[in-house]
CSV table of C-alpha atoms and ligand atoms in Angstrom, one decimal:
chain,number,residue,atom,x,y,z
A,1,UNK,CA,20.3,-11.6,-4.4
A,2,UNK,CA,17.5,-10.6,-6.8
A,3,UNK,CA,14.7,-9.9,-4.4
A,4,UNK,CA,11.0,-11.8,-5.5
A,5,UNK,CA,8.4,-8.8,-4.7
A,6,UNK,CA,5.1,-9.9,-5.1
A,7,UNK,CA,2.8,-7.1,-6.2
A,8,UNK,CA,-1.3,-7.8,-6.1
A,9,UNK,CA,-2.6,-7.9,-9.7
A,10,UNK,CA,-6.3,-8.8,-10.1
A,11,UNK,CA,-7.3,-4.7,-10.2
A,12,UNK,CA,-5.9,-1.2,-10.6
A,13,UNK,CA,-2.5,0.1,-11.1
A,14,UNK,CA,-0.2,-2.9,-10.7
A,15,UNK,CA,1.8,-2.3,-13.9
A,16,UNK,CA,3.0,1.1,-12.6
A,17,UNK,CA,4.5,-0.1,-9.6
A,18,UNK,CA,6.0,-3.3,-11.9
A,19,UNK,CA,7.4,-1.2,-13.8
A,20,UNK,CA,8.9,1.4,-10.9
A,21,UNK,CA,10.2,-2.0,-9.1
A,22,UNK,CA,11.6,-3.3,-12.0
A,23,UNK,CA,13.4,0.2,-12.4
A,24,UNK,CA,14.8,-0.5,-9.2
A,25,UNK,CA,16.1,-3.7,-10.5
A,26,UNK,CA,14.3,-6.4,-8.3
A,27,UNK,CA,12.7,-9.3,-9.6
A,28,UNK,CA,8.2,-8.6,-9.9
A,29,UNK,CA,5.7,-11.9,-9.3
A,30,UNK,CA,1.8,-11.0,-10.4
A,31,UNK,CA,-0.3,-12.1,-7.8
A,32,UNK,CA,-3.5,-13.4,-8.9
A,33,UNK,CA,-4.3,-17.1,-7.5
A,34,UNK,CA,-3.5,-18.2,-4.0
A,35,UNK,CA,-0.3,-20.8,-6.0
A,36,UNK,CA,1.2,-17.2,-6.7
A,37,UNK,CA,2.1,-16.9,-3.2
A,38,UNK,CA,2.7,-20.2,-2.6
A,39,UNK,CA,4.8,-21.3,-5.1
A,40,UNK,CA,7.8,-18.5,-4.8
A,41,UNK,CA,9.5,-17.1,-1.6
A,42,UNK,CA,8.3,-13.8,-1.6
A,43,UNK,CA,10.3,-10.8,-0.1
A,44,UNK,CA,7.9,-8.2,-0.3
A,45,UNK,CA,4.1,-7.7,-1.3
A,46,UNK,CA,2.5,-4.3,-3.6
A,47,UNK,CA,-0.9,-3.8,-2.5
A,48,UNK,CA,-1.8,-1.2,-5.4
A,49,UNK,CA,-4.8,1.2,-6.1
A,50,UNK,CA,-8.1,0.8,-7.2
A,51,UNK,CA,-11.4,0.5,-6.2
A,52,UNK,CA,-10.6,-1.2,-2.2
A,53,UNK,CA,-14.1,-2.6,-2.4
A,54,UNK,CA,-14.0,-4.6,-5.6
A,55,UNK,CA,-10.0,-5.6,-4.7
A,56,UNK,CA,-11.8,-7.0,-1.2
A,57,UNK,CA,-14.3,-9.2,-3.0
A,58,UNK,CA,-11.8,-10.7,-5.5
A,59,UNK,CA,-9.5,-11.7,-2.4
A,60,UNK,CA,-12.0,-13.8,-0.7
A,61,UNK,CA,-13.0,-15.4,-4.8
A,62,UNK,CA,-9.8,-16.0,-5.6
A,63,UNK,CA,-9.3,-17.7,-2.3
A,64,UNK,CA,-6.6,-15.5,-1.6
A,65,UNK,CA,-7.5,-13.4,1.4
A,66,UNK,CA,-6.4,-15.9,4.5
A,67,UNK,CA,-2.7,-16.1,3.1
A,68,UNK,CA,-2.2,-12.6,2.7
A,69,UNK,CA,-3.2,-12.1,6.3
A,70,UNK,CA,-1.2,-14.4,7.0
A,71,UNK,CA,1.9,-14.0,5.6
A,72,UNK,CA,1.4,-9.8,6.2
A,73,UNK,CA,0.7,-11.0,10.0
A,74,UNK,CA,3.8,-12.8,10.2
A,75,UNK,CA,5.7,-9.8,8.8
A,76,UNK,CA,6.0,-9.9,5.2
A,77,UNK,CA,7.3,-6.0,4.3
A,78,UNK,CA,3.8,-4.6,2.5
A,79,UNK,CA,3.4,-1.1,0.6
A,80,UNK,CA,0.1,-0.1,-0.2
A,81,UNK,CA,-1.4,2.1,-1.9
A,82,UNK,CA,-4.1,4.0,-1.8
A,83,UNK,CA,-6.7,1.0,-2.3
A,84,UNK,CA,-3.7,-0.9,-0.8
A,85,UNK,CA,-4.0,1.4,2.5
A,86,UNK,CA,-8.2,1.0,2.8
A,87,UNK,CA,-7.4,-2.4,2.5
A,88,UNK,CA,-4.8,-2.6,5.3
A,89,UNK,CA,-6.5,-0.8,7.9
A,90,UNK,CA,-8.3,-2.1,11.1
A,91,UNK,CA,-10.9,0.4,10.5
A,92,UNK,CA,-12.7,2.8,7.6
A,93,UNK,CA,-15.4,5.1,8.8
A,94,UNK,CA,-17.1,5.8,5.7
A,95,UNK,CA,-17.4,1.7,5.0
A,96,UNK,CA,-19.2,-1.0,7.0
A,97,UNK,CA,-16.1,-3.4,5.6
A,98,UNK,CA,-12.6,-4.3,6.6
A,99,UNK,CA,-10.4,-6.2,5.0
A,100,UNK,CA,-7.1,-7.7,5.4
A,101,UNK,CA,-7.4,-5.2,8.9
A,102,UNK,CA,-3.4,-5.7,9.5
A,103,UNK,CA,-2.7,-2.0,10.3
A,104,UNK,CA,-3.2,0.3,13.4
A,105,UNK,CA,-4.9,3.1,11.4
A,106,UNK,CA,-8.5,4.4,10.9
A,107,UNK,CA,-9.2,5.8,7.5
A,108,UNK,CA,-11.8,7.7,5.7
A,109,UNK,CA,-12.3,6.4,1.8
A,110,UNK,CA,-12.7,9.3,-0.9
A,111,UNK,CA,-11.9,11.8,2.0
A,112,UNK,CA,-10.6,14.7,-0.7
A,113,UNK,CA,-14.1,14.8,-2.0
A,114,UNK,CA,-15.3,13.1,-4.9
A,115,UNK,CA,-14.9,15.5,-8.4
A,116,UNK,CA,-12.6,17.9,-6.8
A,117,UNK,CA,-10.7,14.4,-5.5
A,118,UNK,CA,-7.8,14.0,-7.6
A,119,UNK,CA,-4.8,16.8,-7.3
A,120,UNK,CA,-1.0,16.7,-7.8
A,121,UNK,CA,1.3,18.3,-5.7
A,122,UNK,CA,4.7,17.6,-3.9
A,123,UNK,CA,5.0,17.2,0.3
A,124,UNK,CA,7.7,15.8,2.8
A,125,UNK,CA,7.8,12.5,3.1
A,126,UNK,CA,9.6,11.2,6.8
A,127,UNK,CA,13.2,10.8,5.8
A,128,UNK,CA,13.4,10.7,2.2
A,129,UNK,CA,12.3,14.6,1.7
A,130,UNK,CA,10.0,16.6,-1.1
A,131,UNK,CA,8.5,14.1,-3.0
A,132,UNK,CA,5.6,14.7,-5.9
A,133,UNK,CA,2.2,13.3,-4.5
A,134,UNK,CA,-0.8,12.2,-7.5
A,135,UNK,CA,-3.9,11.9,-5.3
A,136,UNK,CA,-6.7,9.7,-7.0
A,137,UNK,CA,-9.7,9.8,-5.2
A,138,UNK,CA,-7.7,9.0,-2.1
A,139,UNK,CA,-8.4,8.5,1.4
A,140,UNK,CA,-6.7,9.5,4.3
A,141,UNK,CA,-6.2,8.3,7.5
A,142,UNK,CA,-7.8,10.2,10.1
A,143,UNK,CA,-6.0,8.2,12.8
A,144,UNK,CA,-3.0,6.3,13.9
A,145,UNK,CA,-2.8,4.1,17.5
A,146,UNK,CA,0.1,2.4,19.3
A,147,UNK,CA,2.8,1.7,17.3
A,148,UNK,CA,2.6,3.7,14.2
A,149,UNK,CA,4.9,6.3,12.3
A,150,UNK,CA,3.5,8.9,10.6
A,151,UNK,CA,5.6,9.2,7.0
A,152,UNK,CA,3.4,12.5,5.5
A,153,UNK,CA,1.1,14.8,6.1
A,154,UNK,CA,-1.1,17.2,3.5
A,155,UNK,CA,-2.9,19.6,4.7
A,156,UNK,CA,-3.0,18.3,8.2
A,157,UNK,CA,-4.0,14.9,7.7
A,158,UNK,CA,-1.7,12.0,7.3
A,159,UNK,CA,-1.2,10.2,3.8
A,160,UNK,CA,1.8,8.3,4.8
A,161,UNK,CA,2.5,6.2,7.2
A,162,UNK,CA,4.2,3.1,8.8
A,163,UNK,CA,3.5,0.1,11.3
A,164,UNK,CA,6.7,-2.5,11.4
A,165,UNK,CA,6.9,-4.2,8.2
A,166,UNK,CA,4.0,-1.9,6.7
A,167,UNK,CA,4.4,1.4,5.1
A,168,UNK,CA,1.4,2.9,3.2
A,169,UNK,CA,0.6,6.5,1.4
A,170,UNK,CA,-3.0,7.5,0.4
A,171,UNK,CA,-1.1,8.8,-3.1
A,172,UNK,CA,0.7,6.6,-5.6
A,173,UNK,CA,4.2,7.2,-5.4
A,174,UNK,CA,4.1,4.6,-8.7
A,175,UNK,CA,2.8,8.1,-11.1
A,176,UNK,CA,5.7,9.9,-11.0
A,177,UNK,CA,9.1,9.2,-11.8
A,178,UNK,CA,10.9,9.6,-8.5
A,179,UNK,CA,12.2,6.4,-7.1
A,180,UNK,CA,12.3,6.6,-3.8
A,181,UNK,CA,9.3,6.1,-2.1
A,182,UNK,CA,9.9,2.7,-4.0
A,183,UNK,CA,13.4,2.4,-3.0
A,184,UNK,CA,12.5,3.0,1.0
A,185,UNK,CA,10.4,0.3,0.5
A,186,UNK,CA,13.2,-2.0,-0.8
A,187,UNK,CA,15.0,-0.7,1.9
A,188,UNK,CA,13.1,-1.6,4.6
A,189,UNK,CA,13.1,-5.6,3.6
A,190,UNK,CA,16.9,-5.3,3.3
A,191,UNK,CA,16.8,-3.7,6.9
A,192,UNK,CA,13.2,-4.5,8.9
A,193,UNK,CA,14.6,-3.0,11.5
A,194,UNK,CA,14.3,0.5,9.5
B,201,LIG,N1,-11.4,5.4,-3.6
B,201,LIG,C1,-10.6,4.3,-4.0
B,201,LIG,C2,-11.8,3.1,-2.9
B,201,LIG,O1,-12.0,3.4,-1.9
B,201,LIG,C3,-9.3,4.2,-4.1
B,201,LIG,C4,-8.7,5.0,-4.6
B,201,LIG,C5,-7.3,4.7,-5.6
B,201,LIG,O2,-6.8,3.4,-5.6
B,201,LIG,N2,-7.0,5.1,-6.4
B,201,LIG,O3,-10.7,2.2,-2.7
C-alpha cells in the first residue's frame, strides 16, 4: 500500500523533500495545522531544514507542538534534517530553547561557523556508503547518550544519527539527486527493527 508521509510545511525546505519522496512512490501530506496530523493516517514524518527558532515558535502558535511530540514519542518514524535535527534534540548547547526534545542528542547550532558554514562534501553513511552531503549553516551533534547510533561523521563531528524511530542529519539529503537517505527512511518505516 502507498505510504503517507507527513512533511512539516510551515517554513524551510519542505518542497525538496516532497519531490524526493514522491520519486520514491510515497504520498506526501503537507503538515501546516493540527487537523493535518489528525485527518490522515501517517506512516512517517519529515521535519525539514529551515530556521529552528522560527519553526519551533510556529509549532507552538499553530498548535502543532503537543500532537507532534505525542506522535513522535509514540514511535512514529521521523526524519529530521538540519533545523529538523535541532527541533528533535534534547539539548542545544548554544540556545536557551529546547523544542520537541525527543532524541538523546546534544547539538550545537551553526556549528561549522556562520560565514564558511555552507559546504558540500561526500561522506560515508552507515549501511549506505558514500553519499553527497550539503551543509547549510548546519548543526552537528556534540554528544549522544543511551540508545543513539552514529550514522555519519565529518571531521570527527557526528552529522547523522538514529535513535529507534528517529533519524537525523545535519546535512540536506534532499538537495542532492541521491535518493538513498530517503530510501533508508522508508525502509525504517517498513521495518521498525532496522
Ligand atoms: N542554522 C539553522 C538553525 O539553527 C539550521 C540551518 C538549516 O536548517 N539549513 O536552525
